[in-house]
Short mmCIF file of C-alpha atoms and ligand atoms in Angstrom, two decimals:
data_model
loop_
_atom_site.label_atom_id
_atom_site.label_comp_id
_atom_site.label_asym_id
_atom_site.label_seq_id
_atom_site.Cartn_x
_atom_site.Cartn_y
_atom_site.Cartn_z
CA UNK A 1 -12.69 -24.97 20.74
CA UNK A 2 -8.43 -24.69 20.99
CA UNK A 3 -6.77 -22.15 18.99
CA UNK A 4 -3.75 -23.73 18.86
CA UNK A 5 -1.68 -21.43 17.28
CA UNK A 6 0.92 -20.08 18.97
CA UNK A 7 1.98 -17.32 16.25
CA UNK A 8 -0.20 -15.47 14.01
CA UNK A 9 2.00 -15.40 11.36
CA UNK A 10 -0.88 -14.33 8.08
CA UNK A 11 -4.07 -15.24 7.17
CA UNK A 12 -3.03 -17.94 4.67
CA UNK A 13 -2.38 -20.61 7.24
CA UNK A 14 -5.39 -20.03 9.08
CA UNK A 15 -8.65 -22.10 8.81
CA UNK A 16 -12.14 -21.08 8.63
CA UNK A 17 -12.82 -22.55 12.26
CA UNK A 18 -9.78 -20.27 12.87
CA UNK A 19 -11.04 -17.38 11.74
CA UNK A 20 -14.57 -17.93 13.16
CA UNK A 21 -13.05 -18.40 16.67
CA UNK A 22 -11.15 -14.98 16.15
CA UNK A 23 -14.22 -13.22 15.34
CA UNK A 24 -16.27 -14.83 17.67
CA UNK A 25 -13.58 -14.26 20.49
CA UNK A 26 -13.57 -10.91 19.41
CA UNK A 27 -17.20 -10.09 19.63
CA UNK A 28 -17.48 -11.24 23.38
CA UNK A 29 -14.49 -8.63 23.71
CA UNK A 30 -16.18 -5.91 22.28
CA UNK A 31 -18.66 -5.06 25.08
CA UNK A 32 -15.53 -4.53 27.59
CA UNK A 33 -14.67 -1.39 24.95
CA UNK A 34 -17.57 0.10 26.30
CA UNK A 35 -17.66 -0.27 30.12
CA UNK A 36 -17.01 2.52 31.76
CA UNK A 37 -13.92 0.38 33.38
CA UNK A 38 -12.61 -1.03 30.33
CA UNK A 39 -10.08 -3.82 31.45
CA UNK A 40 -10.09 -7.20 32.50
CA UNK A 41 -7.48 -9.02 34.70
CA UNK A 42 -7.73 -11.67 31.85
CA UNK A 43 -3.85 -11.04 30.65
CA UNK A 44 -2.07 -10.02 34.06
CA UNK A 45 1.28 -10.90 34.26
CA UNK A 46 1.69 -11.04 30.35
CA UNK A 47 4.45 -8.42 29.08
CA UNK A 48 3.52 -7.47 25.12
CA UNK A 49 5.96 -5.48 22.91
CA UNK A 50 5.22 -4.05 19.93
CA UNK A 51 7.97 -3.97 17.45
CA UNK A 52 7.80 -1.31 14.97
CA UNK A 53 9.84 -0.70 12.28
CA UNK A 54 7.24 1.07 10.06
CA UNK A 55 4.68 3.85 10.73
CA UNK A 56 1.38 3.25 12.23
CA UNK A 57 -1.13 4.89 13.65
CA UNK A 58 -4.56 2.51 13.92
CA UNK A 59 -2.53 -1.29 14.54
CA UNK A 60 0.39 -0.05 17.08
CA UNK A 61 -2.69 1.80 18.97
CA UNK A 62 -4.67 -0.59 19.10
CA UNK A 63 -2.41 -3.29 19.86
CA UNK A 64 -1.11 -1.34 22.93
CA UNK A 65 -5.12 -0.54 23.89
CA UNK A 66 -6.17 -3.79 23.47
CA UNK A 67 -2.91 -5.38 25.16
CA UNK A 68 -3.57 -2.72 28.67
CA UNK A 69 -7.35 -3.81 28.68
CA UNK A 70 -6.55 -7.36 28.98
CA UNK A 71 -4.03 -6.05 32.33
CA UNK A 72 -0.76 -6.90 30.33
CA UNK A 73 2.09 -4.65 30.34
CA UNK A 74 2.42 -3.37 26.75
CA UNK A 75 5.32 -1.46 25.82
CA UNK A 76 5.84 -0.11 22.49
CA UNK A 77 9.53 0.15 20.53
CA UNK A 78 10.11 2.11 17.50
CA UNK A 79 12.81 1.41 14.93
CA UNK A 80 13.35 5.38 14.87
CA UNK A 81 13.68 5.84 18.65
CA UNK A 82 16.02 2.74 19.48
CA UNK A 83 19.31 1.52 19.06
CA UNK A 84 18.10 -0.19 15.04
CA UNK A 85 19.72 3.42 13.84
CA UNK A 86 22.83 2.64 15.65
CA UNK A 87 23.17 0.07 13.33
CA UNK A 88 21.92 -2.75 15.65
CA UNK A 89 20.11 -6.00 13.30
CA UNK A 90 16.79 -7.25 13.43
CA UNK A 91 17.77 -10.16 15.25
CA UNK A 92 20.34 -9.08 17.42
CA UNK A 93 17.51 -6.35 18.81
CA UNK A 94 14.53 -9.19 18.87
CA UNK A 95 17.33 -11.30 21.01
CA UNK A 96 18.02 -8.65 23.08
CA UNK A 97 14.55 -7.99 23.48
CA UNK A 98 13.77 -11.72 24.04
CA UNK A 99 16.19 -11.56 26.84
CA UNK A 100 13.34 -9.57 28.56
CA UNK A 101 10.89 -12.41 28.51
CA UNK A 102 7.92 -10.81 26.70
CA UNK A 103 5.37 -13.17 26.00
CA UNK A 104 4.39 -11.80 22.34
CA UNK A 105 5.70 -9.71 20.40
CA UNK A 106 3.82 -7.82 17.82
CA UNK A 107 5.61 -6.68 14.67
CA UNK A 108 5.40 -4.69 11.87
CA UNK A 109 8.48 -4.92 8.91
CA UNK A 110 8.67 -3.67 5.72
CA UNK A 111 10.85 -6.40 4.70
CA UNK A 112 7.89 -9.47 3.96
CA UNK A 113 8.60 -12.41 5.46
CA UNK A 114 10.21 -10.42 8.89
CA UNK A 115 8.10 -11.83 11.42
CA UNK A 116 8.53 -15.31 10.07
CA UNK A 117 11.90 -14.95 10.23
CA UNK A 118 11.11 -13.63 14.09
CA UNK A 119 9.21 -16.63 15.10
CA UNK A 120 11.54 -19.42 13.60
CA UNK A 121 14.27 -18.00 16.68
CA UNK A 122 12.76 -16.68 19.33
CA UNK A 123 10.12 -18.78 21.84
CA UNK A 124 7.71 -15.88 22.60
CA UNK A 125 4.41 -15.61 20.38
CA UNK A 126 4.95 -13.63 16.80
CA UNK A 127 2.00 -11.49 15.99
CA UNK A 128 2.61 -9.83 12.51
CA UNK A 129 1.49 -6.86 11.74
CA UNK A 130 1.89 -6.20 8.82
CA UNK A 131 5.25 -7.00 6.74
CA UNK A 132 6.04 -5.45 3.45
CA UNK A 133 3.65 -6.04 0.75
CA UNK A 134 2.72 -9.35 1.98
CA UNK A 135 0.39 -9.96 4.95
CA UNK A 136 -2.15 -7.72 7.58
CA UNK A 137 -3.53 -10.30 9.24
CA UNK A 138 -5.10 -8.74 11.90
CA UNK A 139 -6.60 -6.05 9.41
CA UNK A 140 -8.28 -8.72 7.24
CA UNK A 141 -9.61 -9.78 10.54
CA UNK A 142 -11.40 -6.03 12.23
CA UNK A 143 -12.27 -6.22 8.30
CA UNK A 144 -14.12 -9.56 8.32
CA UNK A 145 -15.54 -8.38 11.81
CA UNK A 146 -17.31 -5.60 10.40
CA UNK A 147 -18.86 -6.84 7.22
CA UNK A 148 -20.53 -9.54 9.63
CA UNK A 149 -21.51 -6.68 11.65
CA UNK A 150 -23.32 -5.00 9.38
CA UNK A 151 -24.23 -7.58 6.70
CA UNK A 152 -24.76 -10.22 9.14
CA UNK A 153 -22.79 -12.67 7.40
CA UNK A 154 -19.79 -13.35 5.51
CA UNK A 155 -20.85 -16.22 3.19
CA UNK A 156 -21.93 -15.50 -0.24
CA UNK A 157 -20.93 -11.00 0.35
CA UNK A 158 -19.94 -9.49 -3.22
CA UNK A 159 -16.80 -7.39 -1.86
CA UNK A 160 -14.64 -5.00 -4.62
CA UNK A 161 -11.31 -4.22 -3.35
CA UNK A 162 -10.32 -1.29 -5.33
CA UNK A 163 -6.55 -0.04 -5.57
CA UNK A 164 -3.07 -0.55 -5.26
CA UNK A 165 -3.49 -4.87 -5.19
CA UNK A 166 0.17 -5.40 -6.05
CA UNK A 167 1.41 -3.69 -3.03
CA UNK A 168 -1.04 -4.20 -0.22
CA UNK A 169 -1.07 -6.65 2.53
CA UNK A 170 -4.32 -5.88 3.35
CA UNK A 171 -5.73 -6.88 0.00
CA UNK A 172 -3.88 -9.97 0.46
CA UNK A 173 -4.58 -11.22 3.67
CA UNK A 174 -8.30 -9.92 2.66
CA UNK A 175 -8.55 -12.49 -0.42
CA UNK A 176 -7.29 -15.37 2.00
CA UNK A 177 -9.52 -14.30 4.42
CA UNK A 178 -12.61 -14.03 2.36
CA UNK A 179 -12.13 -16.82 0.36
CA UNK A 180 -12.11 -19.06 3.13
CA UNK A 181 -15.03 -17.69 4.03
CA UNK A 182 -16.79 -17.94 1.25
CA UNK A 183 -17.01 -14.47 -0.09
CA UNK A 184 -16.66 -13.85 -3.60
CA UNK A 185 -13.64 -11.03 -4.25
CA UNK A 186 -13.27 -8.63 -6.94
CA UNK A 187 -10.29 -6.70 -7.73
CA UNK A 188 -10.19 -3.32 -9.28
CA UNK A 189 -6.89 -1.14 -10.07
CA UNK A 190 -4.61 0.50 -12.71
CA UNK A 191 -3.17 -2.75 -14.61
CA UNK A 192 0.16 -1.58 -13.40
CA UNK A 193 -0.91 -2.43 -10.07
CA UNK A 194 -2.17 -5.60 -10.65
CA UNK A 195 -0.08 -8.50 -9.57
CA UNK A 196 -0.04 -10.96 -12.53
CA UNK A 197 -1.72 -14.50 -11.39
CA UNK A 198 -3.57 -13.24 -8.35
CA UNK A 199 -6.30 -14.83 -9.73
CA UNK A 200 -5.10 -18.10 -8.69
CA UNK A 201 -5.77 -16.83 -5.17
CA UNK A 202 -9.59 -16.94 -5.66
CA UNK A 203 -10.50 -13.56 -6.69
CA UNK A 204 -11.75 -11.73 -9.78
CA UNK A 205 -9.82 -9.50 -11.70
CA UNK A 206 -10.88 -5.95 -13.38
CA UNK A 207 -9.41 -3.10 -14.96
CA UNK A 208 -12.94 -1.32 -14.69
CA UNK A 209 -13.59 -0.24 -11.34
CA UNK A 210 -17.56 -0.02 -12.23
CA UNK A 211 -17.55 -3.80 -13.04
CA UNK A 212 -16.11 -4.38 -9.62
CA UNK A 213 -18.82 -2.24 -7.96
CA UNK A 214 -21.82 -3.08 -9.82
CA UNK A 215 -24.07 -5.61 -7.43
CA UNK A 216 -21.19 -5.32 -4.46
CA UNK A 217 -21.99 -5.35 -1.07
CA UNK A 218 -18.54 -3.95 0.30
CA UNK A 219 -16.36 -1.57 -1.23
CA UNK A 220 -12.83 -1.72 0.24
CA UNK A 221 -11.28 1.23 -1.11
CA UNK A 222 -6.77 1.07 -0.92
CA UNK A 223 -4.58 3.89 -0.40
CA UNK A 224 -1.41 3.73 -3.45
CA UNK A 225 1.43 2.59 -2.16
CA UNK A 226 3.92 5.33 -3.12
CA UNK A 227 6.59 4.05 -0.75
CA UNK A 228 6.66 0.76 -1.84
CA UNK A 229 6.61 1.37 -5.79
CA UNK A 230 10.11 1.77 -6.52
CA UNK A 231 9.25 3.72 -9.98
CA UNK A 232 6.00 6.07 -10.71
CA UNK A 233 2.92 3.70 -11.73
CA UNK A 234 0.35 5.96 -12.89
CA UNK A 235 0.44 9.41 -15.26
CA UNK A 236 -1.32 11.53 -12.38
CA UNK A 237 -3.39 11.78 -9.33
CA UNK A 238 -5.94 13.15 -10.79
CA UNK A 239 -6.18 10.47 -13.46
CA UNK A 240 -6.30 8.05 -10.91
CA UNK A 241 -9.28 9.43 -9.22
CA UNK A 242 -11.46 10.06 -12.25
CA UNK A 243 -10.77 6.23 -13.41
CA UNK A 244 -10.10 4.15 -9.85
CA UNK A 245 -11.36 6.73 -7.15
CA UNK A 246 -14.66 5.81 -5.59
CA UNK A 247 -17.23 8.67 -6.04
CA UNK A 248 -21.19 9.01 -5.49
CA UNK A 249 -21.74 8.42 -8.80
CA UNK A 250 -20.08 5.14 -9.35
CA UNK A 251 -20.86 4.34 -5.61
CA UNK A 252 -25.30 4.15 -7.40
CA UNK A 253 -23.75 0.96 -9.35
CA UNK A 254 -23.58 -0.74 -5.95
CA UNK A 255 -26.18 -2.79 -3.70
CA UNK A 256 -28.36 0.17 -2.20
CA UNK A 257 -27.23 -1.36 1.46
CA UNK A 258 -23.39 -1.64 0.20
CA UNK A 259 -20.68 -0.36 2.79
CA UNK A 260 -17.38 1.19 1.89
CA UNK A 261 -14.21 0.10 3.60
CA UNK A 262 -10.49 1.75 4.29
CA UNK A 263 -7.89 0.39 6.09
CA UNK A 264 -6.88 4.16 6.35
CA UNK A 265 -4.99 6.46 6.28
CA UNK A 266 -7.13 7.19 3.35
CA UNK A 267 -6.24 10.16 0.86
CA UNK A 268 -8.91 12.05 0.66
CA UNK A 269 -9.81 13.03 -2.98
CA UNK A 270 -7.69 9.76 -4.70
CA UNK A 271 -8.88 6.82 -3.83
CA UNK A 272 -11.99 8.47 -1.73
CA UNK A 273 -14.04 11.55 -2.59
CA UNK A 274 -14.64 13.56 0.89
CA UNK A 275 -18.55 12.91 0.13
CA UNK A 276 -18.38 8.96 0.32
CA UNK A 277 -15.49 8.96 3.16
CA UNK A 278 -17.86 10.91 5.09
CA UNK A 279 -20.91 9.18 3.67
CA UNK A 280 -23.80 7.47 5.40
CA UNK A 281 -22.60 4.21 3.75
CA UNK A 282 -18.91 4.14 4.97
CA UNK A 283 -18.09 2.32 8.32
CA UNK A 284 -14.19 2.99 8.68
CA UNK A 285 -14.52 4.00 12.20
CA UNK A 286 -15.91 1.12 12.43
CA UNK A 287 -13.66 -0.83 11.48
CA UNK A 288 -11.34 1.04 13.43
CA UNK A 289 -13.67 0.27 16.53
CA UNK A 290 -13.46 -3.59 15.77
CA UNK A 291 -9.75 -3.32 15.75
CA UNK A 292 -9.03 -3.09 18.98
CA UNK A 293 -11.50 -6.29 19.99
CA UNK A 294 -10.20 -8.31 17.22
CA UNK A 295 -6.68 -7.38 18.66
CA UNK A 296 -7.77 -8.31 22.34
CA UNK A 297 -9.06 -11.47 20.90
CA UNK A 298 -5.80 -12.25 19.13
CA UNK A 299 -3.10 -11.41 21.91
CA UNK A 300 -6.11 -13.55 24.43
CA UNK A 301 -5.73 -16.58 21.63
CA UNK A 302 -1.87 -16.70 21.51
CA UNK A 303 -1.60 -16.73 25.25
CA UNK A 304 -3.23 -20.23 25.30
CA UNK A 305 -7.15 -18.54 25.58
CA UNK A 306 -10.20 -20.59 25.13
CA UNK A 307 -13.64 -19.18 25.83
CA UNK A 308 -14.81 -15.60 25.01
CA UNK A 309 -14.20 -13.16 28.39
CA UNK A 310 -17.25 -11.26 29.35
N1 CP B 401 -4.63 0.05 8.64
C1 CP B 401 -3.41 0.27 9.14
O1 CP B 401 -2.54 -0.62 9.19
O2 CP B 401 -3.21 1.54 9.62
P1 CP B 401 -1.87 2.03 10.32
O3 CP B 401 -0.78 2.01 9.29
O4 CP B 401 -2.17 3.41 10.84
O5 CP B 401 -1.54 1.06 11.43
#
């Protein structure tokens, strides 16, 4: 089967078939992350730049790991180190860098909607990842990857995403994601953080985190957003924790065999005690693990990939 997509742009315009190609391109990728030699000639000759104008530590490194395994030459730009604090505009410096000939660019924003904006004027391949509060593709994807790992499918899972909903993108592109895949989603947080009408996406909405978790099978636990929420949503930290942190105790309401999720960074004692982030049912590593396949499989799909490389 084609991919025949030459950006990946969010989750939402993705198919099921799409998404099941991604995952299963990714799988055949992960046994390379464990060779001894870990790279393939598969992407020789491909230069890959990744675009950041927001901190990361998990996406840009595993873009630039997964981009070197496949043999392309990766090279990574950061707003803070290039000529975007001279004063230089998000076009003029993705022209610029066009003028280069990459053959993707990956690119994270805060400004939702960057990448599109990317992709309608440049010809190389768009990867997003991750613009403002809108879309994290390629997390929803390691994300997807691991719950079939462990649960074996994806069809029919319980999963409780628990947190900041109004300003994540990985709790959006999750509930596309999901959805699609036939998943039911809850979602738990502070009504203040709770964008009104995301029902209409598919999911379940609860101010109660321990109606969320009762019967789950995945707990995706969300860092707040403090540097997206222009004004102070919640009284205190510690509040937060007692009421929408995920514990041991309120963990016992779930499926004995649930697993708890983070995209990370997680904050340790909010949103996650220490005991279930270091838990015999959490598999954020993981996740992180996954990452870097379902990243190999993404940058192999744009470039025009078919087949699973072994
Ligand atoms: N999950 C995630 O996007 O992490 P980083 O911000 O470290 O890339």
């Amino acid at each position: 089967m084609s991919f025949g997509h030459k950006h990946i742009l969010g989750i939402e315009h993705l198919s099921r078939e799409d998404i099941e190609l991604i995952l299963d391109t990714a799988d055949g990728f992960k046994e390379i992350n464990t060779r001894e030699i870990k790279k393939v000639p598969t992407l020789r000759g491909k230069t890959i730049i990744n675009l950041f104008y927001e901190a990361s530590t998990r996406t840009r490194t595993s873009f630039e790991i997964a981009g070197k395994r496949l043999s392309a030459d990766t090279i990574n730009i950061s707003a803070s180190a290039s000529s975007v604090v001279k004063g230089e505009t998000l076009e003029d410096t993705a022209r610029n860098i066009e003028a280069m000939h990459p053959d993707i660019i990956v690119m994270r924003h805060s400004a939702s909607g960057a990448p599109h904006y990317l992709a309608e004027r440049l010809d190389c391949s768009i990867i997003n990842a991750g613009d403002g509060a809108h879309e994290h593709p390629s997390q929803a994807l390691l994300d997807l990857l691991t719950m079939r790992q462990h649960k074996g499918r994806i069809e029919g899972l319980k999963v409780a995403i628990i947190g900041d909903i109004s300003h994540s993108r990985v709790a959006r592109s999750n509930i596309y994601a999901l959805t699609k895949m036939g998943a039911t989603v809850r979602l738990a947080g502070p009504g203040t953080m709770i964008p009104p009408g995301i029902e209409r996406l598919g999911a379940e909405v609860f101010t109660d985190i321990n109606e969320a978790i009762r019967d789950a099978d995945v707990i995706m636990m969300l860092r707040i957003q403090l540097e997206r929420q222009g004004k102070t949503l919640l009284p205190t930290l510690r509040e937060y924790s007692r009421f929408y942190g995920v514990n041991p105790q309120n963990l016992k309401l779930a499926k004995d065999d649930a697993i708890v999720m983070h995209p990370g960074p997680m904050n340790r004692g909010v949103e996650i005690s220490s005991a279930v982030a270091d838990g015999t049912q959490n598999v954020i590593l993981d996740q992180v693990e996954n990452g870097v396949a379902v990243r190999m499989a993404l940058l192999y799909l744009v470039s025009g990939g078919e087949q699973p490389e072994n």
